[in-house]
XYZ file of C-alpha atoms in Angstrom:
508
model
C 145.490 113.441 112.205
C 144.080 109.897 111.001
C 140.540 109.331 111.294
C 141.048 105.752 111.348
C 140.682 104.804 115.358
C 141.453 101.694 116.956
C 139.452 100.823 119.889
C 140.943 100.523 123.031
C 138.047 101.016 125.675
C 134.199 100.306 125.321
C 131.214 101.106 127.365
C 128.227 98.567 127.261
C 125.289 98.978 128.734
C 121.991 97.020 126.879
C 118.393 96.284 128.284
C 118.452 93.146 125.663
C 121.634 90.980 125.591
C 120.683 88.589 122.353
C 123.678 88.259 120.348
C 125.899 90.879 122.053
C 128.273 87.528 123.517
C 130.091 87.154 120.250
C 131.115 91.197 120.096
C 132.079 91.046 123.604
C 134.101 87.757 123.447
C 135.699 89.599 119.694
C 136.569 92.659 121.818
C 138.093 90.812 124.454
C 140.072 88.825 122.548
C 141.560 92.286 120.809
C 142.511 93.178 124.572
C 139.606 95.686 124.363
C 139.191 97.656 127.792
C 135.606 97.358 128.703
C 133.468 99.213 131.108
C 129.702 98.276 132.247
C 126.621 98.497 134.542
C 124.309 96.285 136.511
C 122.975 92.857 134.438
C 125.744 93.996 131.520
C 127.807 94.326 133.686
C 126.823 90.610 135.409
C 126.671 89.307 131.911
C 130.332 90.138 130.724
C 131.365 88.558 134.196
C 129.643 84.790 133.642
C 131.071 84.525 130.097
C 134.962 84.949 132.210
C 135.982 88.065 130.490
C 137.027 91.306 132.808
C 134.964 94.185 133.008
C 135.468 97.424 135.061
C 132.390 98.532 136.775
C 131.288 102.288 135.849
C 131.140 102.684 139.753
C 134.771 102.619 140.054
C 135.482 104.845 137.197
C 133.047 107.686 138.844
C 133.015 106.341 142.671
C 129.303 106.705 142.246
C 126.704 103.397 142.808
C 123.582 103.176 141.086
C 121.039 105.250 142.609
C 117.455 106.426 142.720
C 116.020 102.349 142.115
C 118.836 102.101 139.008
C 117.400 105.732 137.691
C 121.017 106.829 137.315
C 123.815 104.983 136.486
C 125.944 106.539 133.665
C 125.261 110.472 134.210
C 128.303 111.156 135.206
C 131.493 113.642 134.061
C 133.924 111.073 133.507
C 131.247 108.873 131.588
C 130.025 111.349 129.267
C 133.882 113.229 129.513
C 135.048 109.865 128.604
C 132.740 109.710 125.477
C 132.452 113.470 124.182
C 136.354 114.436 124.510
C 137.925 115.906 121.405
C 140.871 114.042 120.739
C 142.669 116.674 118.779
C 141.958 119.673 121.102
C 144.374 120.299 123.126
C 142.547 121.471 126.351
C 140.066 118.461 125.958
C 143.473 116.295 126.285
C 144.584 117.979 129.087
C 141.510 118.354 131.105
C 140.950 114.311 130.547
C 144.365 114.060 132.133
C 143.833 116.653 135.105
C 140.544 114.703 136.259
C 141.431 110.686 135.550
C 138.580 110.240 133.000
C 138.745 107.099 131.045
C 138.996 107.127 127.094
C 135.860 105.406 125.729
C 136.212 104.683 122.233
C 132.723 102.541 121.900
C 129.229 102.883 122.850
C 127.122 99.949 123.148
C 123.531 100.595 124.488
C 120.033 100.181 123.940
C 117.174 102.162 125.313
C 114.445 100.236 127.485
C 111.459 98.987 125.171
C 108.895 101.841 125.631
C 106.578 101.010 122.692
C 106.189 97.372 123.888
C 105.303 98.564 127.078
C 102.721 100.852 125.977
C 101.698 98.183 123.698
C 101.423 95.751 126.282
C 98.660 97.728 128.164
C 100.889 98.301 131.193
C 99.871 101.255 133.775
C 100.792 104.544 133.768
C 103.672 103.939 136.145
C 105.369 101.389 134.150
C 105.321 103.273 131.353
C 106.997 106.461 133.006
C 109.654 104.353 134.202
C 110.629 102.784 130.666
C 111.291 106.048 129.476
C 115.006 106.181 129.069
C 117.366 108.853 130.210
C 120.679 107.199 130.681
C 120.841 105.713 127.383
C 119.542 108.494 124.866
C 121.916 110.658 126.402
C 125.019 108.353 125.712
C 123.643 107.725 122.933
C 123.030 111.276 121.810
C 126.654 111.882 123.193
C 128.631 109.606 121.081
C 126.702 109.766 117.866
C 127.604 113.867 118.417
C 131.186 112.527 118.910
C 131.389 110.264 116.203
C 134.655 111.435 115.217
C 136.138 110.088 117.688
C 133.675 107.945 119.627
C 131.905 104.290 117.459
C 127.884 104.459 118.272
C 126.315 101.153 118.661
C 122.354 101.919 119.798
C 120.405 98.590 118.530
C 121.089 95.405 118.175
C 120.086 95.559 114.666
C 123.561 96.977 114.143
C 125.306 94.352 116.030
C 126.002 92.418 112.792
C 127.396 95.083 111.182
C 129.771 96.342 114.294
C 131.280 92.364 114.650
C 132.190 92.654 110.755
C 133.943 96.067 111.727
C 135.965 94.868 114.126
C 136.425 91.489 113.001
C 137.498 92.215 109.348
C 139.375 95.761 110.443
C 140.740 94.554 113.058
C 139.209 96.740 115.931
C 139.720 99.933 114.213
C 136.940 101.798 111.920
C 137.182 104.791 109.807
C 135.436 107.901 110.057
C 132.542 107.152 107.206
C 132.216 103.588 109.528
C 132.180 106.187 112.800
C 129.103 108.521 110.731
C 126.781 106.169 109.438
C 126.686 104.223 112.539
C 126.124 107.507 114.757
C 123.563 108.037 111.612
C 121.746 104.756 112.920
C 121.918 106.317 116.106
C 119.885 109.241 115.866
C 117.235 107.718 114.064
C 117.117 105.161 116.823
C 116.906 108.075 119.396
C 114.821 110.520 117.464
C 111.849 107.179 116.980
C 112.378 106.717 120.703
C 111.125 110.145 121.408
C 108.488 110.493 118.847
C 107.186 107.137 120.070
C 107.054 109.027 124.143
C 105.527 112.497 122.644
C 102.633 110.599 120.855
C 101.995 108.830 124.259
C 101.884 112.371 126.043
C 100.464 114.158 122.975
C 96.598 114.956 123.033
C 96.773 117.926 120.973
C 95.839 116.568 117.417
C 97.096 120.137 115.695
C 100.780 118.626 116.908
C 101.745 116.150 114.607
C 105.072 113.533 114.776
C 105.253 110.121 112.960
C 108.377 107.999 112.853
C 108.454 104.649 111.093
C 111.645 102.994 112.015
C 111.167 100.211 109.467
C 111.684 100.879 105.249
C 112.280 99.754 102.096
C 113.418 100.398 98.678
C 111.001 100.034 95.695
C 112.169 99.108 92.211
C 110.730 102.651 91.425
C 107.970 105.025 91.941
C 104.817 105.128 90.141
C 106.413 105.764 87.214
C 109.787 104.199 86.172
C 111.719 107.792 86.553
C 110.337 107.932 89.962
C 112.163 106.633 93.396
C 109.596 104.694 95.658
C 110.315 104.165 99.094
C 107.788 102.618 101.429
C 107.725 102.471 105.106
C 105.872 100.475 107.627
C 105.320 97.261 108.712
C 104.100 95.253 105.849
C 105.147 91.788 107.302
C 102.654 92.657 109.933
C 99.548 92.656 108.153
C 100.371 89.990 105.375
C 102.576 87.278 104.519
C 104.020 87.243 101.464
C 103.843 83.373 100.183
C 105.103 83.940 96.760
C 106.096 86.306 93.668
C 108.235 89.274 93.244
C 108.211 92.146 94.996
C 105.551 94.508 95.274
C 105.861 98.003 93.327
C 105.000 101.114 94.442
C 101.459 100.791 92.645
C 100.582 97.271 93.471
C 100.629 98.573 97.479
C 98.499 101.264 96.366
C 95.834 98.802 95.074
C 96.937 96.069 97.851
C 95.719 99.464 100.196
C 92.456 100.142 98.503
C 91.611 96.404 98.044
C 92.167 95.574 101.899
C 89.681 98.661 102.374
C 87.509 97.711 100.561
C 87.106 94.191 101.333
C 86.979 95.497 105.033
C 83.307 97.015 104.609
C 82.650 93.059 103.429
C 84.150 91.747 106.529
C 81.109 90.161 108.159
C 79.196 89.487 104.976
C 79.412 86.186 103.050
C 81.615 84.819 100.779
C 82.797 88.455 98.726
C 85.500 88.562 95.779
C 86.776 92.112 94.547
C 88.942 93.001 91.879
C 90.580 96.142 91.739
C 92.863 97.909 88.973
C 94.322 101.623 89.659
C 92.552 101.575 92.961
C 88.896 100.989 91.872
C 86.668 97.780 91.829
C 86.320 96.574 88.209
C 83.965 93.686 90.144
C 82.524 92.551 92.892
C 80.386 89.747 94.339
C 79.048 88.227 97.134
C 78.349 84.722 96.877
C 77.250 81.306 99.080
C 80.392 80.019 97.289
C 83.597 81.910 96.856
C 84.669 80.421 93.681
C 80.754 81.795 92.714
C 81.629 84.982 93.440
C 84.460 85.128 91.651
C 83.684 83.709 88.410
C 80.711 86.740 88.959
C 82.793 89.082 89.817
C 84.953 88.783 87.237
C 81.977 88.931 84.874
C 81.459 92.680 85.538
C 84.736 94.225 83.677
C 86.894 91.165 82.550
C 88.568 93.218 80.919
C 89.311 95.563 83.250
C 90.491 92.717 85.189
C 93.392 92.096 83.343
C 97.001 92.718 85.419
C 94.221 93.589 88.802
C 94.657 93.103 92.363
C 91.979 90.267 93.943
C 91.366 89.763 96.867
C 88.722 87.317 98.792
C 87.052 87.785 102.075
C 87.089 84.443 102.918
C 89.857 81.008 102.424
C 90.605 80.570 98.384
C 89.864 77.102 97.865
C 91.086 74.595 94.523
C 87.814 75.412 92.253
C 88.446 79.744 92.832
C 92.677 78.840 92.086
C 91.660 76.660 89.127
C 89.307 79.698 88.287
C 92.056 82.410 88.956
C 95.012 80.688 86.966
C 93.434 81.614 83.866
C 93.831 85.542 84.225
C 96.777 87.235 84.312
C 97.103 88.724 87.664
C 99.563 90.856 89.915
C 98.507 90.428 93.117
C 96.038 87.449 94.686
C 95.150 88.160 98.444
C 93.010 86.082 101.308
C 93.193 85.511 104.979
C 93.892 81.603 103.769
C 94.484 79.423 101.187
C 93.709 75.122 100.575
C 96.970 73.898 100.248
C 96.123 73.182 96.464
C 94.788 76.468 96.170
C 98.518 77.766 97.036
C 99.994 74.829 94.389
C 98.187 75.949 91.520
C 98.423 79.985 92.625
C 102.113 79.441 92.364
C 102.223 78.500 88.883
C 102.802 81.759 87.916
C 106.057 82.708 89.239
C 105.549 86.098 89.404
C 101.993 86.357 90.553
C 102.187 87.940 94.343
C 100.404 85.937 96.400
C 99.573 87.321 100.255
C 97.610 86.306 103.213
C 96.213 89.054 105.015
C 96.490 89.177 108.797
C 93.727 90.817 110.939
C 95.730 93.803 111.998
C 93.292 97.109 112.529
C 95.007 100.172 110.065
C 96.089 103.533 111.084
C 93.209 105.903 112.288
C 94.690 108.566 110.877
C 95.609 108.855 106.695
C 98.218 111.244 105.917
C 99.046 112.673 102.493
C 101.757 115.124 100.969
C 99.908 118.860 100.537
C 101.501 121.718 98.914
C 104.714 122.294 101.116
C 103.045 120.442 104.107
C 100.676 117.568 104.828
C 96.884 116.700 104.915
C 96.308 114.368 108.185
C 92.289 112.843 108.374
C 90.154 110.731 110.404
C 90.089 107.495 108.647
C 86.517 107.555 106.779
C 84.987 104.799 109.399
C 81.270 105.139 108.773
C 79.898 102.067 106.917
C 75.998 102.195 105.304
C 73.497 99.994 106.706
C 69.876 99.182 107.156
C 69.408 101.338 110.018
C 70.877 104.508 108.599
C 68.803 104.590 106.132
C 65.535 106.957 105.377
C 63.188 106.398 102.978
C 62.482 109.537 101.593
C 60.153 108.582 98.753
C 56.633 107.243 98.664
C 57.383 103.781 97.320
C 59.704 102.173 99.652
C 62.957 99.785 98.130
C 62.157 96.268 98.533
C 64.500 93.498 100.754
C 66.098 93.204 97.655
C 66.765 96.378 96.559
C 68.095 97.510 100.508
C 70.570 94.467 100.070
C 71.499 95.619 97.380
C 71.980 99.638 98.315
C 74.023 98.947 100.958
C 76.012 96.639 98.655
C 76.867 99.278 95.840
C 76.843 102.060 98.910
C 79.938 99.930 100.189
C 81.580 99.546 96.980
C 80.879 103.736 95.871
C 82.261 104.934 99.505
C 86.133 103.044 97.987
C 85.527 104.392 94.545
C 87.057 108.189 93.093
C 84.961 110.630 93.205
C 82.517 111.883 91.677
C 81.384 108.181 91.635
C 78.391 106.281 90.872
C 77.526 102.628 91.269
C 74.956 100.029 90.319
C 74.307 96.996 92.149
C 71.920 94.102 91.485
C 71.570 90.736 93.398
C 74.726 91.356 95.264
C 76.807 92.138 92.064
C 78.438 95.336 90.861
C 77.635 95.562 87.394
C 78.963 98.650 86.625
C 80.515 102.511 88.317
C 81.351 105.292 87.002
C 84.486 106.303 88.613
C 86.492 109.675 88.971
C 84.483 111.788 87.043
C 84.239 116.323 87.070
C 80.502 116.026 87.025
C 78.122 113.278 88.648
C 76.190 113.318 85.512
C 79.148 112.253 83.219
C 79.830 109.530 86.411
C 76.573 107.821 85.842
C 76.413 108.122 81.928
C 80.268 106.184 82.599
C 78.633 103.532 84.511
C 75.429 102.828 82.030
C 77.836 102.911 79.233
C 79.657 100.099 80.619
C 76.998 98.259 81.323
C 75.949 97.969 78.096
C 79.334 96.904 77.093
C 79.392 93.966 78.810
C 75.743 93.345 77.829
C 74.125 93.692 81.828
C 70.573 94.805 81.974
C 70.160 97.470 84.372
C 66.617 96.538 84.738
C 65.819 96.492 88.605
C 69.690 97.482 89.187
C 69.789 99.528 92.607
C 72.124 102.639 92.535
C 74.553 104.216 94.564
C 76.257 107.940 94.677
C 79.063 109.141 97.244
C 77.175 112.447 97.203
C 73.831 114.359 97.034
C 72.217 115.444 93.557
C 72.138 119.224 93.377
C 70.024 118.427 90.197
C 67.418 115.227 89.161
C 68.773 115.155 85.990
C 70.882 111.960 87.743
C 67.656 109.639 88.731
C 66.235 110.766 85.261
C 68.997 108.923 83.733
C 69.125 106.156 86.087
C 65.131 105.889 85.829
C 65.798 105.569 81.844
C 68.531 103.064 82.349
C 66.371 100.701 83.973
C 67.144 101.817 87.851
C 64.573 101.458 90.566
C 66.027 102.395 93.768
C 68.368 104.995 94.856
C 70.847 105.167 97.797
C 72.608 109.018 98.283
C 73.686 110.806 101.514
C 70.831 113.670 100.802
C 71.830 117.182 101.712
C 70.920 119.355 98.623
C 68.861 122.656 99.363
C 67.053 120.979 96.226
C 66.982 117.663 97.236
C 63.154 117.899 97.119
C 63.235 118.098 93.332
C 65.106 114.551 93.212
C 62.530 113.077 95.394
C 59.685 114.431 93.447
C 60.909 113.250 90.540
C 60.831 109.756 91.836
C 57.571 109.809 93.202
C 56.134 110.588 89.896
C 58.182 107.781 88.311
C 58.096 104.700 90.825
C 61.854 105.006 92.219
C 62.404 104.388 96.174
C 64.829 106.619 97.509
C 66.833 106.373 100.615
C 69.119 109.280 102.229
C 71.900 108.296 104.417
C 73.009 111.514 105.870
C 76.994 110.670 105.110
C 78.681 111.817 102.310
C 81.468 109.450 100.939
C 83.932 111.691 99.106
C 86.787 109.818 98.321
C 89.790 111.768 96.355
């Protein structure tokens, strides 16, 4: 038997009618046999083309307030007959059920509604049942049966029909009823989270994806899925690798804990801040910013907290960069950003991320609270006799910000709202802050008076004996070590202010 079908019969049924006229008026004008319900049903009717109501194919109305419609015997017999088994022929014959050779129906919009804020009650009744089971029906079928479930597969149906001539083939009939199950299999995962309060039950489904160029290496396939257009537009450049998202990701966190501060510019390369600056001017805290690891800098990810203006552009053309970022941009900021042809430039939308972070773990997956405790003045306890000055708590709750979005083990020095220096995804906390006073040096800062940040407690004081030798007079750590008194003792006897925070900031 072919499995090329022609179709003869079609059963539409849609919540949404945008751009289902030109398929219906294509169908109809291939004399197309087509069946519908309620505002379809009214639909097909005031464009002038015949339409058989389901009603008189199953002598049935709509009951129950429209609840069901479709569940019927000689709607889903219609749609799940065999074509080449004999006793499914037959039986279609004995009870008078109509061939239906295409499905076209949506499901009503449950995540809007629960987006929406609706009650409980509206909610319920926007959970489909008439049209995930036709749809589960001829996507099951799709031998014989075409699947249309979303109008994002409209397009593709009218080129079907309209360049084959009503008929499709049985690769056209599987990757549609593919479509199909991913459109019904979202729908539910989307109604169990509602239910769901259990957080050791876990079910995600992103409808929405996209093909990188390649992983994070070249060898590597990259896929990424969500909605990116959501949180930022894309203005100009090519598009974004599998690693620039990664540092778009831990840039947007990162400029997050600067959020309600002033004017802040952060530069980021393989996920970390190479600099950082706050600023009354952002083009200021920039050109400072970029002063802490320039070149570091090189090929980074930079983002503002705050509207790019012509003297931070001017500033910015001269470094080669992948990926500029900023809730807004002067007009001849964007001009002279766009030089570069390649450079990505974004504007980030205020859209609040995922509670939840999710990563790949041995043959399963590692699901988190999002880390959503940020440092400040009142969290802090001063644990030591001499107490940090305004300065100096500025400036720990800076670098505190800065080390809670660096690897771990991590440590970070701060001075007059500046990072100078971290040491950044290091075995040993030790070898972390000898990293950060090495580069220091490098680029020729003077820790003198520097304040200094770890994500975790110091088992040991061998770490504020080599910050107090670097030039470092104040300390900001979570506390927590059953020797934490030999870290505060050794700043008492050398004139370092201490502060525990009581949260660790592990970040791996």
């Amino acid at each position: 038997m072919s499995t090329t079908k022609t179709i003869q019969s079609a059963l539409i049924s849609v919540f949404s009618k945008d751009g289902l006229e030109p398929i219906v008026k294509k169908l109809h004008e291939q004399n197309v046999t087509i069946y519908s319900t309620g505002g379809t049903e009214d639909f097909i009717k005031n464009l002038g083309i015949p339409v058989v109501p389901v009603e008189d194919v199953t002598s049935y109305p709509s009951i129950l307030g429209g609840r069901v419609k479709t569940l019927h015997p000689k709607v889903f017999g219609g749609i799940l007959n065999r074509q080449d088994n004999e006793s499914d022929v037959q039986q279609m014959k004995e009870f008078d059920i109509p061939q239906l050779d295409l499905v076209i129906v949506d499901l009503y919009p449950f995540e809007k509604t629960v987006a929406s804020g609706a009650s409980e009650e509206d909610i319920i009744e926007k959970i489909d049942i008439g049209g995930i089971s036709l749809i589960r029906a001829a996507a099951k079928n799709f031998k014989d049966t075409v699947i249309v479930a979303s109008m994002n597969e409209y397009g593709l149906l009218l080129d079907l029909i309209t360049e084959q001539k009503g008929t499709t083939t049985l690769e056209n009939r599987k990757l549609l009823a593919t479509k199909a199950f991913h459109v019904s299999s979202h729908y539910d995962g989307a109604i169990f989270n509602y239910f769901n309060t259990d957080e050791t039950f876990y079910k995600e489904s992103i409808a929405e994806g996209q093909t990188l160029r390649y992983g994070e290496n070249p060898h590597q396939k990259g896929f990424f899925f969500g909605e990116f257009d959501k949180m930022f537009n894309k203005v100009h450049g090519k598009e974004l690798s599998y690693n620039n998202l990664l540092d778009v990701d831990a840039a947007v966190n990162l400029i997050n804990e600067f959020k309600n501060d002033g004017p802040t510019f952060a530069i980021l390369k393989h996920n970390n801040a190479c600099g950082l600056a706050s600023r009354e001017k952002i083009s200021d805290a920039y050109v400072a910013a970029l002063a802490c690891d320039p070149t570091s800098a090189f090929g980074g990810v930079l983002i503002a907290n705050t509207q790019i203006d012509v003297a931070t552009a001017q500033e910015i053309n001269k470094l080669f960069c992948e990926v500029v970022i900023a809730p807004s941009y002067d007009d001849e900021a964007l001009v002279i950003l766009e030089e570069k042809k390649n450079r990505i430039i974004l504007i980030q939308n205020n859209v609040e991320l995922p509670n939840k972070q999710v990563r790949t773990c041995l043959n399963g997956l590692l699901i988190q609270e999002r880390n959503n405790i940020t440092d400040n003045k009142a969290d802090l306890k001063t644990v030591t006799t001499k107490a940090p000055t305004e300065q100096e708590v500025e400036d720990l709750i800076f670098a505190s910000k800065i080390c809670k979005n660096t690897k771990s083990n991590t440590i970070v020095f701060a001075k007059n709202g500046t990072l100078i220096s971290s040491g950044t995804g290091q075995t040993s906390r030790v070898d972390a802050l000898l990293q950060a006073v090495q580069k220091a040096k490098a680029f020729n800062f003077d820790l003198t008076g520097a304040s200094m940040a770890s994500d975790a407690f110091f088992p040991f004081p061998d770490c504020v004996e080599l910050a107090k030798n670097a030039g470092i007079t104040a300390v900001i750590q979570p506390g927590g070590s059953i020797k934490d008194q030999l870290s505060i003792d050794y700043c008492n006897e050398n004139n370092l202010a201490m502060v525990f925070t009581g949260t660790r900031h592990f970040k791996h």
